[in-house]
Amino acid sequence: MEYVIGVDLGTSGTKTVLFDTAGTVIASKTIEYPLYQPQNGWAEQDAADWWHAAAEGMRAVVEKSGVNKSDIKGIGISGQMHGLVMLDKAGNVLRRSIIWCDQRTGAECDEISAKVGKERLIEITANPALTGFTASKILWVRNHEPEIYEKCAHILLPKDYVRYMLTGEFATEVSDASGMQLLDVPKRKWSAEVLEKLGIDSALLAKVYESPEITGKVSARAAEKCGVKEGTAVVGGAGDNAAAAVGTGTVVDGRAFTTLGTSGVVFAHTSKLSIDPKGRVHTFCCAVPNAWHVMGVTQAAGLSLKWFRDNFCADEMTAARGMGVDPYYLMDKQAERIPIGADRLLYLPYLMGERTPHLDPDCRGAFIGLSAMHTRQHLLRAVMEGVVYSQRDSVEVLRAMGVKIGDMLACGGGGTSPLWRQMLADVYGCPVKTVKSKEGPALGAAILAAVGTGVYNSVEEACNAVIKVNEPQNPIAANSSEYEKFYAVYRSLYGALKENYKALSAIK
């Protein structure tokens, strides 16, 4: 039997899964690591943590499964997008990675827009200048840490740093590179025009591949550390959302998914390039060669619930350890006791600023309508509902663009919650399905490895063979009607608070 490995480098941890080529999980290992926030709105991680988690994860799944290393055909890597990894000439990391949810680069975004031109930037990179993207992070380091920028010889994305440690190759692929704001998204290659206008040397950037292409082979040193065979193929892989698309079969027109991970994503596949001139949603190259995807991104979906868990759910966490269950399962049961609308309590999930649809690094989270009658369970329900409303914002933008959504899937950690899925179905007004596999981006990365090593001829063929879906959760008309009242109020709140957010941000 033949096998493939999918490595999913997330924000809270890296999940490594060994699959057979039919997509069956053979062994899995997740290793967590910290997030550093040295200032309000900043977010950094240590690249060494990613590599150790990936290496230890691969060794663990191989040893646990007992499979013959020679039967592992290839490795695919997915990961959090946009993070800036800077290496010197010797390949040493120069500073902690500034990751996707960091909001420090507002001035650099203005600099990019001024140098490239707002409209021209969208024409080339398919997106406006955003604080989350990599280009503004590069300029921030150049502007604020010039001594580090001078030493920089290589710029990589998070998953591509793991690739470098595995293979010694400086490589990336089109889906992740699309989020750097340096790629010509229609042409699927680095933009000489953007690089020239921003004064960034193209030699700093990695070679760009399509997602299923082989980008390198595991080195002897990495093979010993990771417990895999030297020479094992490593394919391009994909950014987390593009990999999740493959892992859910969202690889043809008409299909979409919602991810409730650390961030929240509504993602739709398109074989035709479609760019929103207002920049409310993002267009990237997808993991299927010669196709793209359009997606809305909210900064703090699962992060909102994790924040609530870590600060207010110590009892559930203790009880869950004793019962051998996930704390989120107990939190679901608590939230189910509270009615739709949480007795007129709303939550705005802007813990890390917001992307879709507001593009505002200064906005922050808020509870609106808090009363003396509200309990901790009300706040919990409001957090879950507020996250769903933020996803509905993305759906509304896609619908306004004419993007057809016939099939909606749910994935990510939040997608495993029946309560959250029912909320999605009710608020979207359409059925929501899940795939039978719970592995999402890890499965997508593994499928790409199977395609790249010749097990399947195409991504579409592989998904047809591997992906199976469960019965949908259908919207409940009475629930949808009730949610609509609260969503209307939710949509009005950002506009009412926008100037207050700016004033608050200006206070030093």
XYZ file of C-alpha atoms in Angstrom:
508
model
C 0.000 0.000 0.000
C 1.120 3.575 -0.710
C 0.822 6.579 1.595
C 1.080 10.385 1.613
C 1.665 12.880 4.416
C -0.223 16.137 4.858
C 1.273 18.791 7.151
C -1.070 21.638 8.153
C 0.858 24.501 9.753
C -1.783 26.464 11.666
C -1.649 29.436 14.006
C -2.257 27.505 17.214
C -0.440 24.339 16.186
C 0.697 22.051 13.376
C -1.310 18.954 12.512
C 0.473 16.172 10.660
C -1.537 13.308 9.179
C -0.466 10.135 7.397
C -3.068 8.987 4.845
C -3.308 6.093 2.465
C -3.915 7.146 -1.127
C -7.691 6.640 -0.701
C -7.689 9.375 1.949
C -8.017 7.118 4.996
C -6.285 8.445 8.122
C -3.551 6.093 9.272
C -2.038 8.252 12.036
C -2.279 11.857 13.216
C -0.342 14.164 15.525
C -0.944 17.790 16.573
C 1.698 19.909 18.299
C 0.854 23.384 19.644
C 3.059 26.470 20.039
C 2.697 30.045 21.326
C 1.584 33.288 19.715
C 3.429 36.435 20.814
C 1.730 39.839 21.004
C 4.385 42.363 22.098
C 1.979 45.267 21.451
C -1.762 45.700 20.932
C -2.542 44.631 17.358
C 0.803 42.869 16.821
C 1.133 39.109 16.295
C 4.329 37.087 15.890
C 5.494 33.482 15.988
C 8.836 31.711 16.072
C 9.602 29.865 12.822
C 11.619 27.297 14.768
C 8.420 26.272 16.543
C 6.800 25.482 13.182
C 9.721 23.366 12.037
C 9.989 21.427 15.299
C 6.225 20.785 15.281
C 6.279 19.587 11.673
C 9.358 17.410 12.146
C 8.139 15.872 15.397
C 4.703 15.376 13.890
C 6.065 13.491 10.878
C 8.243 11.293 13.051
C 5.301 10.568 15.342
C 2.881 9.498 12.603
C 5.443 7.306 10.871
C 6.473 5.593 14.106
C 2.885 5.233 15.314
C 1.713 3.691 12.045
C 4.643 1.357 11.543
C 4.467 1.831 7.771
C 7.494 1.266 5.578
C 9.114 4.637 4.873
C 9.630 3.610 1.265
C 5.862 3.376 0.788
C 5.378 7.082 1.574
C 5.063 8.623 -1.898
C 5.180 12.281 -0.981
C 4.607 15.127 1.459
C 2.303 18.116 1.023
C 2.335 21.190 3.243
C -0.478 23.636 3.892
C -0.255 26.561 6.238
C -1.279 29.914 7.579
C -0.799 32.518 4.870
C 0.943 35.918 4.717
C 3.507 35.420 7.503
C 6.920 36.982 6.876
C 9.968 34.755 7.415
C 13.304 36.486 6.796
C 16.554 34.517 6.466
C 20.166 35.612 6.146
C 22.618 34.223 3.573
C 23.322 31.216 5.775
C 19.613 30.391 6.058
C 19.283 31.567 9.649
C 16.026 33.209 10.763
C 16.570 36.928 11.409
C 13.512 37.729 13.538
C 10.203 36.287 14.676
C 7.697 35.970 11.874
C 5.118 38.760 11.651
C 2.032 36.646 10.954
C -1.262 37.044 9.104
C -3.330 38.708 11.851
C -0.748 41.384 12.708
C -2.136 44.899 12.172
C 0.912 47.164 12.569
C 1.442 48.006 8.899
C -1.213 50.641 8.155
C 1.367 53.235 7.108
C 3.118 50.723 4.860
C -0.180 49.911 3.140
C -0.544 53.612 2.371
C 3.011 53.557 1.020
C 2.211 50.601 -1.263
C -0.960 52.256 -2.568
C 0.904 55.492 -3.265
C 3.821 53.811 -5.056
C 1.867 51.285 -7.130
C -1.492 53.064 -7.384
C -4.637 51.689 -5.770
C -6.355 50.635 -8.984
C -3.185 49.275 -10.578
C -2.403 47.256 -7.452
C -5.797 45.541 -7.630
C -5.356 44.906 -11.369
C -2.051 43.110 -10.770
C -2.373 41.499 -7.330
C -6.204 41.239 -7.361
C -6.365 42.864 -3.925
C -5.953 46.281 -2.264
C -3.026 46.902 0.074
C -3.808 45.083 3.304
C -2.135 45.006 6.696
C -2.427 41.224 6.807
C -0.509 40.648 3.574
C 3.231 40.076 3.356
C 4.370 43.039 1.248
C 3.447 45.587 3.904
C 5.300 43.508 6.515
C 8.430 43.564 4.351
C 8.228 47.351 4.109
C 7.615 47.624 7.861
C 10.840 45.783 8.608
C 12.678 47.934 6.054
C 11.262 51.102 7.631
C 11.593 50.171 11.302
C 14.355 47.526 11.466
C 16.720 48.469 8.629
C 19.609 46.551 10.172
C 17.587 43.321 9.863
C 16.405 44.132 6.346
C 20.018 44.672 5.256
C 20.909 41.150 6.368
C 17.910 39.573 4.626
C 18.792 37.233 1.749
C 15.596 35.163 1.513
C 11.909 35.816 2.179
C 9.611 32.850 2.766
C 6.075 32.146 3.905
C 5.478 29.976 7.001
C 4.859 26.657 5.263
C 7.680 27.382 2.825
C 10.120 27.727 5.702
C 9.200 24.179 6.701
C 9.764 23.162 3.058
C 13.193 24.812 3.140
C 14.118 22.906 6.290
C 12.894 19.671 4.671
C 14.534 20.072 1.276
C 16.951 22.987 1.300
C 14.922 24.543 -1.532
C 13.604 28.114 -1.589
C 10.210 27.492 -3.152
C 6.600 28.542 -2.864
C 3.415 27.952 -4.866
C 0.775 30.120 -6.453
C -1.985 29.985 -3.823
C 0.171 31.105 -0.897
C 2.220 33.488 -3.035
C -1.033 35.212 -4.058
C -1.324 36.507 -0.489
C 2.043 38.229 -0.500
C 0.763 41.145 -2.656
C 3.789 40.691 -4.908
C 2.354 38.124 -7.338
C 0.732 38.940 -10.667
C -2.362 36.858 -9.879
C -3.779 36.752 -13.438
C -0.372 35.643 -14.819
C 0.578 33.435 -11.805
C 4.136 34.816 -11.482
C 5.994 37.501 -9.504
C 5.142 41.012 -10.680
C 8.244 42.819 -11.893
C 6.248 46.059 -11.862
C 5.164 45.827 -8.217
C 8.622 44.719 -7.071
C 10.291 47.597 -8.921
C 7.879 50.213 -7.592
C 8.304 48.957 -4.028
C 12.070 48.579 -4.332
C 12.086 44.884 -3.398
C 14.754 42.723 -5.023
C 13.178 39.733 -6.788
C 16.208 37.657 -5.729
C 14.798 37.661 -2.191
C 11.754 35.667 -3.313
C 11.368 31.946 -3.797
C 10.647 30.159 -7.075
C 6.889 29.855 -7.749
C 5.325 26.465 -8.578
C 1.798 25.186 -9.145
C 0.425 23.493 -6.035
C 0.715 19.828 -7.159
C 4.225 20.226 -8.609
C 7.215 18.617 -6.914
C 9.375 21.371 -5.405
C 12.158 19.314 -3.856
C 13.190 16.116 -2.094
C 13.725 15.462 1.609
C 17.390 15.893 2.537
C 19.383 13.335 4.504
C 19.519 15.599 7.544
C 15.772 16.278 7.500
C 14.982 12.612 6.864
C 16.800 11.641 10.051
C 14.966 14.281 12.082
C 11.523 13.631 10.594
C 11.625 9.846 10.398
C 10.917 9.730 6.651
C 13.011 8.407 3.776
C 15.653 10.617 2.189
C 14.524 11.656 -1.275
C 10.784 11.654 -0.493
C 9.054 14.143 -2.800
C 7.696 17.413 -1.370
C 5.048 19.120 -3.516
C 4.088 22.776 -3.610
C 1.142 22.333 -1.279
C -1.130 25.302 -0.661
C -2.132 28.090 1.643
C -4.474 26.864 4.344
C -7.688 27.861 2.619
C -6.667 26.628 -0.823
C -5.662 23.325 0.801
C -8.978 23.179 2.643
C -10.701 23.619 -0.726
C -8.960 20.509 -2.028
C -9.674 18.680 1.228
C -13.396 19.393 0.854
C -13.613 18.856 -2.902
C -14.211 22.563 -3.598
C -12.339 22.355 -6.885
C -15.090 23.031 -9.463
C -17.400 25.971 -10.127
C -20.491 26.287 -7.915
C -18.857 24.875 -4.797
C -17.980 26.893 -1.706
C -17.008 26.331 1.901
C -16.939 28.166 5.197
C -13.941 27.674 7.454
C -14.295 28.386 11.153
C -10.656 28.145 12.135
C -8.619 30.804 13.938
C -9.799 33.096 11.166
C -13.061 32.703 9.288
C -13.236 32.206 5.546
C -15.936 31.955 2.916
C -14.286 30.492 -0.182
C -15.705 29.925 -3.675
C -13.954 28.241 -6.613
C -13.964 29.858 -10.053
C -12.436 28.800 -13.356
C -12.755 32.421 -14.512
C -10.656 35.187 -12.996
C -12.987 37.402 -10.949
C -11.680 40.462 -9.100
C -13.759 42.709 -6.841
C -12.771 46.296 -7.780
C -13.781 47.447 -4.280
C -11.313 45.051 -2.676
C -13.848 43.693 -0.198
C -12.934 40.064 -0.895
C -9.711 38.479 -2.062
C -8.963 36.754 -5.342
C -6.079 34.288 -5.306
C -4.726 31.566 -7.529
C -6.108 28.300 -6.203
C -4.469 24.908 -5.841
C -6.036 23.710 -9.094
C -3.761 24.769 -11.974
C -5.219 27.568 -14.126
C -8.085 28.297 -11.718
C -8.698 30.873 -9.002
C -10.763 31.356 -5.884
C -12.597 34.278 -4.363
C -12.786 34.480 -0.601
C -13.897 36.712 2.202
C -11.764 36.583 5.335
C -12.616 37.592 8.892
C -9.770 37.862 11.347
C -11.112 36.313 14.555
C -13.645 33.511 14.045
C -12.422 30.519 16.049
C -10.014 32.922 17.743
C -13.028 34.651 19.311
C -14.280 31.394 20.781
C -10.784 30.386 21.912
C -10.366 33.783 23.583
C -13.673 33.242 25.386
C -12.718 29.682 26.364
C -9.311 30.666 27.719
C -10.622 33.584 29.771
C -14.099 32.539 30.907
C -14.475 28.756 30.639
C -12.090 27.335 33.239
C -14.893 25.187 34.678
C -15.662 23.640 31.287
C -11.986 23.014 30.636
C -11.582 21.264 33.993
C -14.742 19.222 33.518
C -13.730 18.275 29.973
C -10.395 16.900 31.190
C -12.212 14.756 33.717
C -14.746 13.524 31.162
C -12.240 12.982 28.369
C -14.088 15.305 25.983
C -13.296 18.540 24.148
C -14.104 21.709 26.157
C -15.842 23.087 23.068
C -18.348 20.227 23.265
C -19.391 21.352 26.740
C -19.448 24.977 25.604
C -21.827 24.001 22.777
C -24.171 22.446 25.306
C -24.106 25.649 27.348
C -24.815 27.832 24.300
C -27.712 25.603 23.190
C -29.618 26.611 26.337
C -29.718 30.258 25.245
C -32.282 31.443 22.649
C -31.441 32.871 19.223
C -30.219 36.439 19.663
C -28.897 35.696 23.178
C -31.713 37.782 24.666
C -30.766 40.797 22.550
C -26.989 40.563 23.029
C -24.684 40.985 20.029
C -20.944 40.415 19.653
C -18.637 42.042 17.091
C -15.694 39.654 16.438
C -13.056 42.275 15.623
C -10.411 41.169 18.119
C -7.624 41.605 15.562
C -9.125 44.302 13.335
C -11.088 43.148 10.301
C -10.654 42.348 6.628
C -13.942 41.436 4.906
C -15.882 43.587 4.396
C -14.471 46.542 6.347
C -10.696 46.503 5.717
C -10.143 48.228 9.052
C -7.102 47.443 11.235
C -8.383 49.703 14.021
C -11.768 48.121 14.784
C -11.972 45.913 17.868
C -14.352 43.435 19.457
C -17.436 44.523 21.364
C -20.508 43.219 23.165
C -23.568 45.326 22.370
C -26.739 45.206 24.445
C -25.168 43.849 27.622
C -27.667 43.741 30.469
C -27.649 42.724 34.118
C -29.767 39.726 33.138
C -27.067 38.277 30.875
C -24.975 35.339 32.034
C -21.700 33.875 30.876
C -23.739 31.495 28.699
C -25.384 34.455 26.966
C -21.974 35.896 26.137
C -20.896 32.509 24.776
C -23.942 32.266 22.513
C -23.429 35.842 21.351
C -19.799 35.102 20.429
C -20.831 32.129 18.291
C -23.600 34.096 16.583
C -21.388 37.137 15.982
C -18.842 34.953 14.208
C -21.599 33.555 11.961
C -22.838 37.055 11.140
C -19.301 37.988 10.110
C -19.289 35.032 7.696
C -22.657 36.128 6.325
C -21.037 39.491 5.497
C -18.622 37.630 3.194
C -21.423 35.590 1.599
C -23.342 38.780 0.815
C -20.339 40.284 -0.982
C -19.842 37.126 -3.082
C -23.507 37.046 -3.987
C -23.358 40.701 -5.038
C -20.434 39.804 -7.345
C -22.575 37.169 -9.033
C -20.658 34.232 -7.570
C -22.935 31.198 -7.579
C -22.945 29.074 -4.435
C -24.731 25.779 -4.997
C -22.923 23.641 -2.409
C -21.757 25.035 0.963
C -19.445 22.968 3.103
C -18.260 23.678 6.650
C -14.729 22.928 7.801
C -12.149 23.984 10.347
C -12.421 23.301 14.055
C -15.670 25.239 14.312
C -17.122 23.211 11.458
C -17.185 20.155 13.729
C -19.798 21.834 15.962
C -23.373 20.819 15.013
C -24.650 23.981 16.717
C -22.358 26.263 14.735
C -23.210 24.445 11.488
C -26.929 24.890 12.138
C -26.330 28.572 12.796
C -24.554 28.812 9.431
C -27.402 27.056 7.614
C -30.003 29.270 9.294
C -28.127 32.548 8.750
C -27.053 31.733 5.156
C -30.442 30.300 4.258
C -28.913 27.294 2.492
C -27.954 23.681 3.355
C -24.546 23.193 4.951
C -22.641 19.929 4.523
C -19.490 18.460 5.963
C -17.064 16.042 4.397
C -16.661 12.667 6.067
C -12.964 13.315 6.587
C -12.269 15.853 9.339
C -8.748 16.600 8.160
C -9.420 19.602 5.868
C -6.152 21.324 4.889
C -4.013 18.319 5.900
C -6.043 16.086 3.558
C -5.868 18.724 0.831
C -2.091 18.906 1.132
C -1.877 15.113 1.039
C -4.092 14.956 -2.070
C -1.771 17.441 -3.767
C 1.141 15.160 -2.857
C -0.715 12.210 -4.383
C -1.314 14.171 -7.605
C 2.255 15.426 -7.776
C 3.691 11.922 -7.389
C 1.428 10.411 -10.054
C -1.071 8.529 -7.915
C -3.823 10.619 -9.577
C -3.764 12.519 -12.870
C -5.399 15.723 -11.626
C -6.677 17.446 -8.505
C -10.274 17.021 -9.707
C -9.777 13.284 -10.294
C -8.216 12.857 -6.860
C -11.055 14.728 -5.118
C -13.694 12.668 -6.919
C -11.982 9.514 -5.689
C -11.250 10.620 -2.124
C -13.848 13.140 -0.889
C -17.139 11.887 0.587
C -19.796 14.162 2.157
C -22.316 13.716 4.983
C -26.003 14.554 4.893
C -26.602 18.336 4.975
C -27.993 20.389 7.833
C -30.878 22.304 6.288
C -31.962 25.788 7.330
C -34.927 26.005 9.693
C -37.234 28.695 8.341
C -38.322 29.979 11.756
C -34.696 30.255 12.888
C -33.671 32.060 9.696
C -36.427 34.625 10.188
C -35.355 35.262 13.772
C -31.651 35.539 12.940
C -32.446 38.021 10.161
C -33.661 40.568 12.729
C -30.421 40.418 14.687
C -28.218 40.336 11.592
C -29.792 43.586 10.402
C -28.752 45.263 13.661
C -25.304 43.618 13.516
C -24.679 45.050 10.030
C -25.435 48.569 11.236
C -23.040 48.533 14.189
C -19.692 48.840 12.416
C -20.729 52.071 10.702
C -21.971 53.493 13.996
C -18.681 52.684 15.761
C -16.141 53.308 12.996
C -15.097 56.787 14.127
C -14.937 55.659 17.753
C -12.532 52.884 16.751
C -10.287 55.424 15.048
C -10.347 57.715 18.079
C -9.555 54.845 20.418
C -6.683 53.703 18.233
C -5.213 57.208 18.228
C -4.858 57.261 22.014
C -1.249 56.464 22.907
